[in-house]
Short mmCIF file of C-alpha atoms and ligand atoms in Angstrom, two decimals:
data_model
loop_
_atom_site.label_atom_id
_atom_site.label_comp_id
_atom_site.label_asym_id
_atom_site.label_seq_id
_atom_site.Cartn_x
_atom_site.Cartn_y
_atom_site.Cartn_z
CA MET P 1 -20.41 23.18 -24.36
CA PHE P 2 -19.95 20.32 -27.03
CA SER P 3 -23.21 18.24 -26.33
CA LEU P 4 -22.98 14.34 -27.28
CA LEU P 5 -26.29 12.87 -29.25
CA PRO P 6 -27.87 9.83 -26.93
CA THR P 7 -26.74 7.31 -28.04
CA LEU P 8 -23.33 8.37 -26.37
CA VAL P 9 -24.76 9.71 -23.11
CA PHE P 10 -26.50 7.16 -22.83
CA LEU P 11 -24.91 7.10 -19.16
CA VAL P 12 -25.62 4.30 -16.83
CA SER P 13 -26.52 6.66 -13.86
CA GLY P 14 -27.87 6.37 -10.02
CA LEU P 15 -25.35 3.64 -9.71
CA ALA P 16 -22.64 3.33 -6.26
CA PRO P 17 -19.90 2.60 -7.00
CA VAL P 18 -19.27 -1.68 -7.24
CA LEU P 19 -16.05 -2.39 -6.83
CA GLY P 20 -14.32 -3.18 -4.13
CA GLN P 21 -11.39 -2.03 -2.71
CA GLU P 22 -8.82 -4.66 -2.07
CA CYS P 23 -5.65 -4.56 -0.11
CA ALA P 24 -3.52 -7.18 1.82
CA ASP P 25 -2.98 -6.92 5.34
CA THR P 26 0.39 -5.39 6.52
CA SER P 27 -0.24 -6.21 10.15
CA ASP P 28 0.50 -10.34 8.66
CA LEU P 29 3.68 -9.50 7.01
CA VAL P 30 6.06 -11.72 7.74
CA PRO P 31 10.31 -11.21 7.14
CA PHE P 32 10.65 -13.64 4.05
CA TRP P 33 15.39 -14.34 4.85
CA ARG P 34 18.03 -14.45 3.29
CA ALA P 35 21.10 -16.69 3.39
CA PHE P 36 23.67 -17.28 1.46
CA ASN P 37 25.70 -20.76 0.31
CA GLY P 38 29.32 -19.55 -1.01
CA ALA P 39 30.90 -22.80 -0.80
CA VAL P 40 27.41 -23.93 -3.88
CA THR P 41 26.60 -20.70 -4.49
CA ASP P 42 22.48 -21.10 -3.50
CA HIS P 43 20.53 -18.05 -1.95
CA PHE P 44 18.32 -18.78 -0.40
CA TYR P 45 14.72 -17.87 0.99
CA THR P 46 12.28 -18.46 3.44
CA THR P 47 10.19 -16.76 6.53
CA ASN P 48 10.48 -20.15 7.91
CA VAL P 49 13.24 -18.83 11.31
CA THR P 50 13.32 -22.84 12.21
CA GLU P 51 13.73 -24.09 8.82
CA MET P 52 16.32 -21.20 8.46
CA GLU P 53 18.03 -21.22 11.42
CA ASN P 54 18.49 -25.20 12.20
CA VAL P 55 18.56 -26.79 8.39
CA ALA P 56 20.25 -24.04 6.57
CA ILE P 57 22.76 -22.18 9.45
CA ALA P 58 23.36 -24.75 11.41
CA GLN P 59 23.30 -27.88 9.15
CA ASP P 60 24.00 -27.00 5.04
CA GLY P 61 25.60 -23.71 6.43
CA TYR P 62 24.53 -20.98 4.90
CA LYS P 63 24.90 -17.64 5.88
CA LEU P 64 22.16 -15.00 6.91
CA GLU P 65 22.45 -11.97 5.38
CA GLY P 66 19.30 -10.16 6.67
CA VAL P 67 15.64 -9.68 5.64
CA SER P 68 14.97 -9.42 1.51
CA ALA P 69 11.38 -8.19 1.43
CA PHE P 70 8.60 -8.77 3.49
CA ILE P 71 5.75 -11.03 2.37
CA TRP P 72 2.42 -12.96 3.66
CA THR P 73 2.20 -17.02 4.66
CA THR P 74 -1.01 -17.34 3.41
CA GLN P 75 -3.84 -16.21 0.27
CA GLN P 76 -4.67 -11.97 0.94
CA PRO P 77 -6.70 -9.97 -1.29
CA GLY P 78 -4.29 -10.04 -4.73
CA THR P 79 -1.91 -11.77 -3.50
CA THR P 80 -0.02 -14.81 -5.63
CA PRO P 81 1.50 -17.46 -5.03
CA LEU P 82 5.27 -17.99 -4.48
CA TYR P 83 6.22 -21.02 -6.15
CA ARG P 84 9.61 -22.33 -4.87
CA LEU P 85 11.30 -25.23 -6.17
CA TYR P 86 14.91 -26.40 -5.44
CA ASN P 87 17.74 -28.42 -7.69
CA GLN P 88 19.41 -30.17 -5.56
CA LYS P 89 22.07 -31.13 -7.89
CA ALA P 90 22.71 -27.90 -8.73
CA ASP P 91 22.44 -26.46 -5.33
CA ASP P 92 19.55 -23.81 -6.09
CA HIS P 93 16.20 -22.28 -4.81
CA PHE P 94 14.60 -20.56 -7.35
CA TYR P 95 11.40 -19.01 -6.54
CA THR P 96 8.05 -18.32 -9.09
CA MET P 97 4.78 -16.98 -9.29
CA SER P 98 4.43 -17.68 -12.40
CA SER P 99 2.95 -21.63 -12.89
CA ASP P 100 3.36 -21.65 -16.18
CA GLU P 101 7.51 -21.57 -15.05
CA LEU P 102 6.79 -24.51 -12.76
CA PRO P 103 6.53 -27.41 -16.16
CA GLU P 104 9.97 -25.57 -17.94
CA MET P 105 11.72 -25.64 -14.40
CA GLN P 106 10.31 -29.07 -13.39
CA ALA P 107 11.47 -30.65 -17.37
CA ALA P 108 14.62 -28.32 -16.27
CA GLY P 109 15.77 -30.54 -13.22
CA TRP P 110 14.14 -28.69 -10.01
CA THR P 111 11.31 -29.69 -7.94
CA ASN P 112 9.12 -28.36 -6.08
CA ASP P 113 10.79 -27.81 -2.76
CA THR P 114 9.72 -29.06 1.03
CA THR P 115 7.83 -26.18 1.34
CA PRO P 116 6.24 -25.91 -2.27
CA ILE P 117 4.92 -22.08 -1.84
CA ALA P 118 7.72 -19.81 -0.34
CA GLY P 119 5.18 -17.25 0.40
CA TYR P 120 2.15 -15.31 -0.93
CA VAL P 121 3.26 -11.49 -3.73
CA TYR P 122 1.40 -9.61 -5.92
CA PRO P 123 2.03 -9.89 -9.30
CA PHE P 124 2.30 -6.08 -9.63
CA SER P 125 2.83 -3.03 -8.07
CA VAL P 126 0.34 -2.00 -5.81
CA CYS P 127 -0.78 -1.36 -2.26
CA GLY P 128 2.79 0.12 -1.55
CA ALA P 129 4.26 -2.74 -2.96
CA SER P 130 7.52 -2.72 -4.57
CA PRO P 131 9.52 -5.28 -6.99
CA MET P 132 11.58 -7.50 -5.89
CA TYR P 133 13.81 -8.00 -8.98
CA ARG P 134 15.05 -11.58 -10.52
CA MET P 135 19.28 -12.46 -11.29
CA PHE P 136 19.74 -15.93 -12.76
CA ASN P 137 23.66 -17.02 -12.76
CA PRO P 138 23.99 -19.46 -15.47
CA THR P 139 27.89 -20.31 -14.58
CA ALA P 140 26.95 -20.94 -11.15
CA VAL P 141 23.25 -21.86 -11.91
CA ASP P 142 21.63 -18.93 -8.74
CA HIS P 143 18.68 -17.56 -8.86
CA PHE P 144 19.17 -14.31 -6.26
CA TYR P 145 16.48 -12.28 -5.51
CA THR P 146 16.84 -8.50 -4.50
CA MET P 147 14.52 -5.31 -4.21
CA ASN P 148 17.94 -3.59 -4.28
CA ILE P 149 18.65 -2.48 -7.79
CA ALA P 150 21.68 -1.27 -7.01
CA GLU P 151 22.70 -4.68 -5.59
CA GLY P 152 20.84 -6.22 -8.35
CA GLU P 153 22.56 -4.49 -10.98
CA ALA P 154 26.52 -4.45 -8.97
CA ALA P 155 25.84 -8.47 -9.25
CA SER P 156 25.43 -7.85 -13.41
CA PRO P 157 27.13 -9.80 -15.49
CA SER P 158 27.68 -12.32 -13.12
CA TRP P 159 23.93 -12.68 -12.60
CA VAL P 160 21.93 -11.93 -15.12
CA ASN P 161 18.44 -10.05 -15.20
CA GLN P 162 15.51 -11.95 -15.27
CA GLY P 163 13.11 -9.09 -14.58
CA ILE P 164 10.24 -8.88 -11.47
CA ALA P 165 9.29 -11.74 -9.16
CA GLY P 166 7.10 -9.76 -8.06
CA TYR P 167 5.34 -7.33 -5.55
CA VAL P 168 6.41 -7.10 -2.03
CA VAL P 169 7.11 -4.66 0.94
CA LEU P 170 10.48 -3.35 1.34
CA PRO P 171 11.70 -3.51 4.93
CA SER P 172 14.19 -1.15 6.99
CA VAL P 173 16.95 -1.00 8.59
CA ASN P 174 15.06 -0.04 11.48
CA GLY P 175 12.56 -4.04 10.87
CA SER P 176 9.43 -2.07 10.16
CA VAL P 177 7.81 -2.11 6.13
CA VAL P 178 7.31 0.75 4.54
CA LEU P 179 5.20 0.98 2.14
CA ASN P 180 4.46 3.47 -0.67
CA SER P 181 8.34 3.40 -1.02
CA SER P 182 9.00 4.00 -4.86
CA PRO P 183 9.06 1.40 -7.33
CA THR P 184 12.01 1.48 -9.44
CA PRO P 185 10.10 0.43 -13.07
CA PHE P 186 12.66 -1.14 -14.96
CA LEU P 187 11.91 -4.20 -15.16
CA ALA P 188 8.80 -6.22 -15.91
CA PRO P 189 7.29 -8.85 -14.26
CA VAL P 190 8.68 -12.33 -15.04
CA SER P 191 6.58 -14.87 -17.10
CA ALA P 192 8.40 -17.19 -19.27
CA THR P 193 5.72 -19.49 -21.04
CA THR P 194 3.00 -18.44 -23.72
CA SER P 195 1.40 -21.68 -22.52
CA SER P 196 -1.39 -19.39 -20.35
CA CYS P 197 -2.21 -16.69 -22.70
CA ALA P 198 -4.81 -15.02 -24.67
CA THR P 199 -6.05 -16.46 -27.84
CA THR P 200 -4.72 -14.21 -29.96
CA THR P 201 -6.63 -14.74 -32.96
CA ASP P 202 -10.02 -13.36 -30.96
CA ALA P 203 -7.80 -10.04 -30.58
CA VAL P 204 -10.11 -7.36 -32.22
CA PRO P 205 -9.32 -3.80 -31.99
CA LEU P 206 -9.88 -1.05 -30.42
CA LEU P 207 -11.12 1.86 -32.58
CA ARG P 208 -9.44 5.47 -31.84
CA THR P 209 -11.44 8.38 -32.54
CA TYR P 210 -10.72 12.28 -31.54
CA SER P 211 -13.36 14.95 -31.14
CA SER P 212 -11.75 18.24 -31.51
CA ILE P 213 -14.80 20.15 -31.06
CA GLY P 214 -15.08 18.44 -27.44
CA THR P 215 -11.66 17.32 -27.38
CA ASP P 216 -12.22 13.94 -26.58
CA HIS P 217 -10.31 10.68 -27.58
CA PHE P 218 -12.37 8.22 -27.76
CA TYR P 219 -11.91 3.82 -28.07
CA THR P 220 -14.46 1.63 -29.02
CA THR P 221 -14.57 -1.98 -29.98
CA ASN P 222 -18.18 -1.16 -31.31
CA ALA P 223 -17.75 -0.95 -35.15
CA THR P 224 -21.30 0.87 -35.19
CA GLU P 225 -20.64 2.91 -32.49
CA MET P 226 -17.79 4.33 -33.86
CA ASN P 227 -19.49 4.60 -37.85
CA ASP P 228 -23.07 5.39 -36.61
CA VAL P 229 -22.13 7.29 -33.48
CA ALA P 230 -19.25 8.13 -32.76
CA ILE P 231 -18.52 9.97 -36.62
CA ALA P 232 -21.94 10.55 -37.89
CA LEU P 233 -23.79 12.10 -35.19
CA ASP P 234 -21.03 13.26 -32.69
CA ALA P 235 -18.42 14.48 -35.54
CA TYR P 236 -15.36 12.25 -34.13
CA SER P 237 -12.59 11.76 -36.62
CA PHE P 238 -11.54 8.06 -37.13
CA GLU P 239 -7.77 7.37 -36.32
CA GLY P 240 -7.52 3.65 -37.22
CA ASP P 241 -6.71 0.50 -34.33
CA ALA P 242 -5.01 1.88 -30.87
CA THR P 243 -4.66 -1.82 -29.95
CA PHE P 244 -6.22 -5.41 -30.38
CA LEU P 245 -7.51 -6.62 -27.13
CA TRP P 246 -10.14 -8.73 -26.19
CA ALA P 247 -13.96 -8.65 -26.34
CA THR P 248 -14.88 -12.05 -23.70
CA GLN P 249 -11.87 -12.51 -20.40
CA GLU P 250 -9.59 -14.66 -21.87
CA THR P 251 -6.42 -15.92 -19.19
CA ASN P 252 -5.09 -13.51 -17.81
CA THR P 253 -6.55 -10.42 -19.31
CA VAL P 254 -8.52 -8.10 -16.33
CA PRO P 255 -11.57 -5.73 -17.43
CA LEU P 256 -10.67 -2.59 -19.46
CA TYR P 257 -13.15 -0.29 -17.77
CA ARG P 258 -14.88 2.75 -19.53
CA MET P 259 -16.00 5.98 -18.90
CA PHE P 260 -17.67 9.28 -19.70
CA ASN P 261 -17.57 12.35 -18.41
CA GLN P 262 -20.11 14.49 -19.97
CA ASN P 263 -19.73 17.63 -18.57
CA VAL P 264 -15.64 17.90 -19.46
CA THR P 265 -16.50 15.20 -22.46
CA ASP P 266 -13.90 12.67 -21.45
CA HIS P 267 -13.61 9.05 -21.73
CA PHE P 268 -11.29 7.39 -19.20
CA TYR P 269 -10.42 3.75 -18.94
CA THR P 270 -8.54 1.73 -16.06
CA ILE P 271 -8.09 -1.31 -14.86
CA ASP P 272 -8.08 -0.25 -12.05
CA ALA P 273 -10.74 -0.11 -9.30
CA ASN P 274 -10.22 2.16 -7.21
CA GLU P 275 -9.50 4.35 -9.88
CA VAL P 276 -13.08 3.31 -11.03
CA ASN P 277 -14.57 4.44 -8.04
CA GLU P 278 -12.71 7.85 -7.81
CA ALA P 279 -13.71 8.95 -10.70
CA LEU P 280 -17.56 7.14 -10.30
CA GLY P 281 -17.15 9.90 -7.73
CA GLY P 282 -15.56 13.17 -10.00
CA GLY P 283 -18.19 13.01 -12.54
CA TYR P 284 -17.73 9.95 -14.33
CA ALA P 285 -20.32 7.37 -15.36
CA PHE P 286 -20.58 3.96 -16.61
CA ASP P 287 -21.55 4.85 -20.86
CA THR P 288 -22.44 0.74 -21.17
CA SER P 289 -23.94 -1.63 -19.64
CA THR P 290 -21.10 -3.64 -19.08
CA HIS P 291 -19.14 -1.25 -17.99
CA ILE P 292 -15.77 -2.49 -20.26
CA ALA P 293 -14.59 -1.70 -23.06
CA GLY P 294 -12.55 -4.79 -24.15
CA TYR P 295 -9.88 -7.11 -22.04
CA VAL P 296 -6.50 -7.11 -21.78
CA TYR P 297 -3.37 -7.93 -19.62
CA PRO P 298 -2.47 -6.35 -17.18
CA TYR P 299 1.26 -6.16 -17.54
CA SER P 300 3.06 -8.19 -19.73
CA ILE P 301 3.65 -11.17 -21.15
CA CYS P 302 2.02 -13.52 -24.00
CA GLY P 303 3.42 -11.01 -26.41
CA ALA P 304 2.07 -8.30 -25.40
CA SER P 305 3.20 -4.27 -25.14
CA PRO P 306 2.09 -0.95 -23.31
CA ILE P 307 0.10 1.43 -24.13
CA TYR P 308 0.70 4.39 -22.41
CA ARG P 309 -2.16 6.52 -20.68
CA LEU P 310 -1.99 10.52 -21.24
CA TYR P 311 -4.36 12.71 -19.66
CA SER P 312 -4.31 17.07 -20.96
CA SER P 313 -5.95 18.43 -18.12
CA SER P 314 -6.81 22.31 -20.11
CA ALA P 315 -8.28 19.74 -22.72
CA SER P 316 -9.86 17.49 -19.84
CA ASP P 317 -8.68 14.50 -22.09
CA HIS P 318 -7.11 10.62 -21.36
CA PHE P 319 -5.77 9.54 -24.64
CA TYR P 320 -4.47 6.65 -25.00
CA THR P 321 -1.51 5.54 -27.23
CA MET P 322 1.24 2.76 -28.42
CA SER P 323 2.92 4.32 -29.90
CA TYR P 324 6.29 5.70 -26.93
CA THR P 325 6.73 7.87 -29.60
CA GLU P 326 3.39 9.27 -30.10
CA SER P 327 3.19 9.72 -26.83
CA LEU P 328 6.24 11.77 -26.27
CA SER P 329 5.28 14.12 -28.42
CA ALA P 330 1.52 14.94 -27.27
CA SER P 331 1.25 18.46 -27.47
CA GLY P 332 -0.07 19.41 -23.76
CA TYR P 333 -0.65 15.77 -22.26
CA VAL P 334 1.13 14.27 -19.74
CA ILE P 335 2.42 10.45 -19.68
CA GLU P 336 0.18 9.26 -16.45
CA GLY P 337 1.95 4.68 -17.01
CA ILE P 338 0.93 2.74 -18.46
CA ALA P 339 -2.58 1.68 -19.05
CA GLY P 340 -2.46 -2.16 -19.55
CA PHE P 341 -0.87 -3.78 -22.03
CA ALA P 342 -2.99 -5.30 -25.42
CA LEU P 343 -2.21 -6.74 -28.81
CA LEU P 344 0.06 -4.27 -31.19
CA PRO P 345 -1.13 -2.90 -34.27
CA SER P 346 0.03 -3.36 -37.50
CA VAL P 347 -0.70 -1.18 -40.71
CA ASN P 348 -2.44 -3.88 -42.44
CA GLY P 349 -4.95 -4.77 -40.01
CA ALA P 350 -4.03 -7.33 -38.42
CA ALA P 351 -2.42 -7.98 -34.42
CA GLN P 352 1.49 -8.39 -33.80
CA THR P 353 2.52 -10.60 -31.14
CA ALA P 354 5.90 -9.57 -31.11
CA THR P 355 6.40 -7.14 -27.82
CA ALA P 356 7.69 -3.78 -28.29
CA GLY P 357 10.23 -2.84 -25.65
CA ALA P 358 7.90 -1.19 -22.92
CA SER P 359 9.42 1.97 -22.17
CA PRO P 360 11.29 1.56 -18.76
CA PHE P 361 10.12 4.50 -17.28
CA PHE P 362 6.58 3.57 -16.66
CA LEU P 363 4.46 1.82 -13.99
CA PRO P 364 1.13 0.41 -14.75
CA VAL P 365 -0.89 3.63 -13.75
CA SER P 366 -2.28 2.58 -10.52
CA LEU P 367 -3.63 6.13 -8.93
CA THR P 368 -4.73 5.48 -5.79
CA PRO P 369 -3.30 1.22 -4.79
CA SER P 370 -4.90 -1.05 -5.96
CA ALA P 371 -5.54 -4.91 -5.80
CA THR P 372 -8.94 -5.55 -7.05
CA SER P 373 -8.02 -5.22 -10.49
CA VAL P 374 -5.10 -8.08 -9.23
CA SER P 375 -8.34 -9.74 -7.78
CA LEU P 376 -9.74 -9.69 -10.48
CA THR P 377 -6.90 -11.20 -12.10
CA LEU P 378 -6.37 -13.88 -9.92
CA GLU P 379 -9.58 -14.96 -10.33
CA SER P 380 -8.59 -16.32 -14.51
CA ALA P 381 -5.34 -16.45 -13.42
CA LEU P 382 -6.13 -19.23 -11.11
CA VAL P 383 -8.88 -21.37 -12.68
CA THR P 384 -5.64 -23.91 -14.45
CA THR P 385 -3.85 -23.25 -10.38
CA ALA P 386 -5.45 -25.75 -7.47
CA LYS P 387 -4.44 -23.49 -4.91
CA PRO P 388 -2.69 -25.57 -2.20
CA SER P 389 -3.89 -26.19 0.82
CA MET P 390 -1.08 -23.23 2.99
CA VAL P 391 1.06 -24.70 5.76
CA THR P 392 -0.18 -24.14 9.62
CA VAL P 393 0.84 -19.43 10.19
CA PRO P 394 2.37 -19.06 13.36
CA SER P 395 0.66 -16.65 15.13
CA GLY P 396 1.65 -13.35 15.08
CA PRO P 397 5.36 -12.33 13.23
CA THR P 398 8.19 -13.88 13.83
CA ALA P 399 11.70 -13.06 15.84
CA PHE P 400 14.61 -14.45 14.73
CA PRO P 401 15.90 -15.76 17.59
CA GLY P 402 19.42 -14.35 18.97
CA THR P 403 20.20 -12.20 15.75
CA ILE P 404 17.00 -9.66 16.16
CA ALA P 405 16.60 -7.01 18.83
CA SER P 406 13.40 -6.43 20.60
CA PRO P 407 10.70 -5.68 18.11
CA VAL P 408 9.15 -1.70 17.12
CA THR P 409 6.14 -1.31 16.99
CA THR P 410 4.87 -0.05 13.01
CA SER P 411 2.18 3.34 12.21
CA SER P 412 -0.01 0.07 12.06
CA GLY P 413 0.15 -0.78 15.81
CA SER P 414 0.96 -4.41 14.29
CA SER P 415 4.27 -5.32 16.11
CA LEU P 416 7.31 -6.85 13.65
CA PRO P 417 11.36 -7.62 14.43
CA ASN P 418 13.52 -5.27 14.79
CA SER P 419 15.33 -6.59 11.62
CA ASN P 420 18.96 -4.91 11.83
CA GLY P 421 20.58 -7.05 9.45
CA ALA P 422 17.43 -6.25 6.33
CA THR P 423 18.93 -3.63 4.66
CA ALA P 424 18.01 -4.48 1.17
CA GLN P 425 17.88 -0.45 0.60
CA ALA P 426 20.96 0.50 1.96
CA VAL P 427 23.56 -1.47 0.79
CA ALA P 428 24.62 -1.24 -2.18
CA SER P 429 26.74 -4.05 -2.59
CA TYR P 430 27.05 -7.48 -0.95
CA TYR P 431 27.11 -10.04 -3.35
CA GLY P 432 28.57 -13.12 -3.09
CA VAL P 433 31.20 -14.76 -0.46
CA CYS P 434 33.82 -12.13 -0.47
CA CYS P 435 30.92 -9.41 0.08
CA VAL P 436 28.82 -11.19 2.19
CA ALA P 437 31.26 -11.81 5.06
CA ALA P 438 32.14 -8.18 4.69
CA LEU P 439 27.94 -6.26 5.75
CA ILE P 440 27.92 -9.35 7.96
CA GLY P 441 31.06 -8.32 9.93
CA ALA P 442 29.62 -4.58 9.56
CA LEU P 443 26.39 -4.93 10.42
CA ALA P 444 28.05 -6.78 13.53
CA PHE P 445 25.65 -9.10 12.64
CA TYR P 446 27.04 -11.82 15.06
C1 LIG G 501 9.94 -24.92 9.51
O1 LIG G 501 11.05 -25.56 8.89
C2 LIG G 501 10.86 -26.85 10.06
C3 LIG G 501 12.46 -27.42 9.49
O2 LIG G 501 12.66 -27.61 8.41
C4 LIG G 501 9.74 -27.89 9.91
O3 LIG G 501 9.63 -28.30 10.60
C5 LIG G 501 8.18 -27.51 9.41
O4 LIG G 501 7.55 -28.39 9.41
C6 LIG G 501 8.71 -25.80 9.67
N1 LIG G 501 7.63 -25.35 9.68
C7 LIG G 501 6.30 -24.63 8.89
C8 LIG G 501 5.13 -24.04 8.89
O5 LIG G 501 6.36 -24.93 7.93
C1 LIG G 502 3.97 -28.62 -7.63
O1 LIG G 502 4.03 -27.53 -6.51
C2 LIG G 502 2.36 -27.13 -7.04
C3 LIG G 502 2.27 -25.72 -6.94
O2 LIG G 502 1.96 -25.71 -5.24
C4 LIG G 502 1.42 -28.20 -7.06
O3 LIG G 502 0.19 -27.79 -8.63
C5 LIG G 502 2.17 -29.76 -7.63
O4 LIG G 502 1.02 -30.53 -7.52
C6 LIG G 502 3.31 -30.16 -7.22
N1 LIG G 502 4.20 -31.11 -7.74
C7 LIG G 502 4.50 -32.24 -7.63
C8 LIG G 502 5.29 -33.52 -8.59
O5 LIG G 502 4.02 -32.31 -6.12
C1 LIG G 503 11.66 2.86 10.50
O1 LIG G 503 12.09 3.25 9.83
C2 LIG G 503 10.91 3.94 8.52
C3 LIG G 503 11.43 3.59 6.74
O2 LIG G 503 13.27 4.44 7.21
C4 LIG G 503 10.76 4.90 9.67
O3 LIG G 503 9.74 5.94 8.56
C5 LIG G 503 10.16 4.94 10.61
O4 LIG G 503 9.73 5.75 11.56
C6 LIG G 503 10.97 4.30 11.12
N1 LIG G 503 9.85 3.31 12.81
C7 LIG G 503 10.99 3.55 13.54
C8 LIG G 503 10.26 2.95 14.94
O5 LIG G 503 11.94 4.61 13.62
C1 LIG G 504 -22.54 -1.26 -30.79
O1 LIG G 504 -23.04 0.17 -30.61
C2 LIG G 504 -24.70 -0.18 -31.13
C3 LIG G 504 -24.72 2.07 -31.35
O2 LIG G 504 -24.10 1.73 -30.21
C4 LIG G 504 -25.48 -0.45 -30.07
O3 LIG G 504 -26.71 -0.43 -30.09
C5 LIG G 504 -25.36 -1.74 -29.91
O4 LIG G 504 -25.65 -2.43 -28.84
C6 LIG G 504 -23.71 -1.94 -29.39
N1 LIG G 504 -23.46 -3.33 -29.80
C7 LIG G 504 -22.68 -3.53 -28.96
C8 LIG G 504 -22.47 -5.90 -29.22
O5 LIG G 504 -22.67 -3.45 -27.64
C1 LIG G 505 -21.85 18.59 -14.33
O1 LIG G 505 -21.90 20.05 -14.41
C2 LIG G 505 -23.34 20.73 -13.91
C3 LIG G 505 -23.43 21.56 -14.11
O2 LIG G 505 -22.29 22.28 -13.27
C4 LIG G 505 -23.47 19.85 -12.42
O3 LIG G 505 -24.34 19.87 -11.23
C5 LIG G 505 -23.16 18.78 -12.19
O4 LIG G 505 -23.38 18.05 -11.06
C6 LIG G 505 -22.05 18.14 -12.97
N1 LIG G 505 -22.09 16.51 -12.76
C7 LIG G 505 -20.81 16.14 -12.50
C8 LIG G 505 -20.99 14.96 -12.38
O5 LIG G 505 -20.03 16.48 -12.58
#
C-alpha cells in the first residue's frame, strides 16, 4: 500500500458529518399554470388561480394550456426567486431567476409585474428537479417556458433557445409530481450578464499532479504543498494548471470541498455537501483544516467553463480536467459529470474568460440530489439581492376551479390537483395559435 508522508495524511479526524441536507418540501409544490394569448403572442404563467381565471382568461383572452411545472410559492431550502416582469408595449411576460437580468430588461422596456416574484425554483439540478427551458421569439417578442425539450425544439427557429430558466418539478399527466426524472442537460442555466461575477484577477491556478504509485490525481492551490510535499516527498509528478478558481469565496461561487481516502489513496473534490457526507461515511476525511480546495461557480456563468469529473474504480482515482478531449481519452475512467465551473488555464499561465463549449451531455455531478450546495450559493448570491416579502401563501394545494378533476394523492401523501392539462411531457408540440386550440380540443379541456 502506497503510503503518504505526514502532511498529506494530516487528516482532520473525528469529524462527524457537518453539512446539512436540504431539499424543498415537495408537499408544498403548486402548479405553475400556463396560458397563451395568440392575439398578442404571449405566454403567461402564474400559480395564482384567481388571476389566471378572472384576469388572464376572462378579461384578457388567454387560453389555459395546463400545468407547465410545479414550483414553490415561498422560498424553500435551495430555491431562488423566479422574478416576473411584463412589457406592456410588447405584450410579453418574462420570468428569470437572474437578478442580473432585471436591470437589463427594465432598461429594455420590461417592468416588475403586479406580482414581482412568480415563485421559487432551484438554480440547478438538485433534489429531483428538472430543467425548465426558456425560449424567445424576437419577432413576436414572446418568452416561452417549457419543460418539454421536444416542444422547445418544435418551437425553433421562431423561438430561439435561451437556456434553462431554472429547475422545477415535472408535472405528470395524472397531476402528480415527477421527481428524479432524467433531466435533459442540453443547456446551461440562463444568466446574461457579468455584473455578479467573481473577480477574474483574483483567480488562482489549481495545480494538478499525479502519482502513478498511488494512482492518485491531487489538486491544490498551495504551491508549497505541491512542491515541498506532493512532489518532493511523495513523488507526485506535476501536470500543470487544472483550472483557475478562487482561494476565497467570491460572488456566486461555492466551496469545492477537498477530501482524501488514505486506504485507497484518492483525493476527491466536490461542491455537493451530500456527497461530502457520503464520502465521510465511506472512508474519506478532510485533509486540510479548511476542508476546501477553493471556490468555483456551480453553473456556467461569467466566462467559466466546466471542470469534468472522472472516476476509475479499478484505480480508485478521481480525476478532474477541463479538457473534454482528455476526458474522452482517459483510459479506465468514466465521466461522472461536471464538478463545477471555473476559468480555463492558458498556455502562458494566465486565466481565460472565454467560455469553452460545455459538453452538452453532462450535468453537474450530484449523485444524491442535494440542495445544500445551492443554499451555500444562495447565501452569497443573495447578498446584494433584497428578499422581497412574499404574497400570502394559499393553505394547501390549489385546485383550478371548474377545469380540474378531483385531486389525486401522491406517494408522499400530499394532495395535488389533477392537472389533466399538464402535458408538458407528453405533447410533442402544442405551439402557437393553431395548436393550442388543437391541444385543448384533444384534451377535452373545455
Ligand atoms: C391572485 O390574483 C388576484 C387577481 O389578480 C389578486 O387579487 C390576488 O391578490 C392574487 N393573490 C395572490 C396571493 O397574489
Ligand atoms: C422590482 O422587483 C425586484 C425584485 O422583486 C425588486 O428588488 C425591485 O426593487 C423592484 N423594482 C421596482 C421598481 O419596484
Ligand atoms: C401518476 O403518474 C406518475 C408518473 O407517470 C406515476 O408514477 C404515478 O404512479 C401516477 N399516480 C397515480 C395516482 O396514478
Ligand atoms: C501550504 O502548504 C504548506 C505545506 O503543507 C502548509 O504548511 C501551509 O500551511 C499551507 N498554506 C496554506 C495557506 O494553507
Ligand atoms: C482503512 O482500512 C483499514 C484496514 O483495512 C480499516 O480498518 C479501516 O476501517 C479503513 N478505514 C476507512 C476509513 O475505511
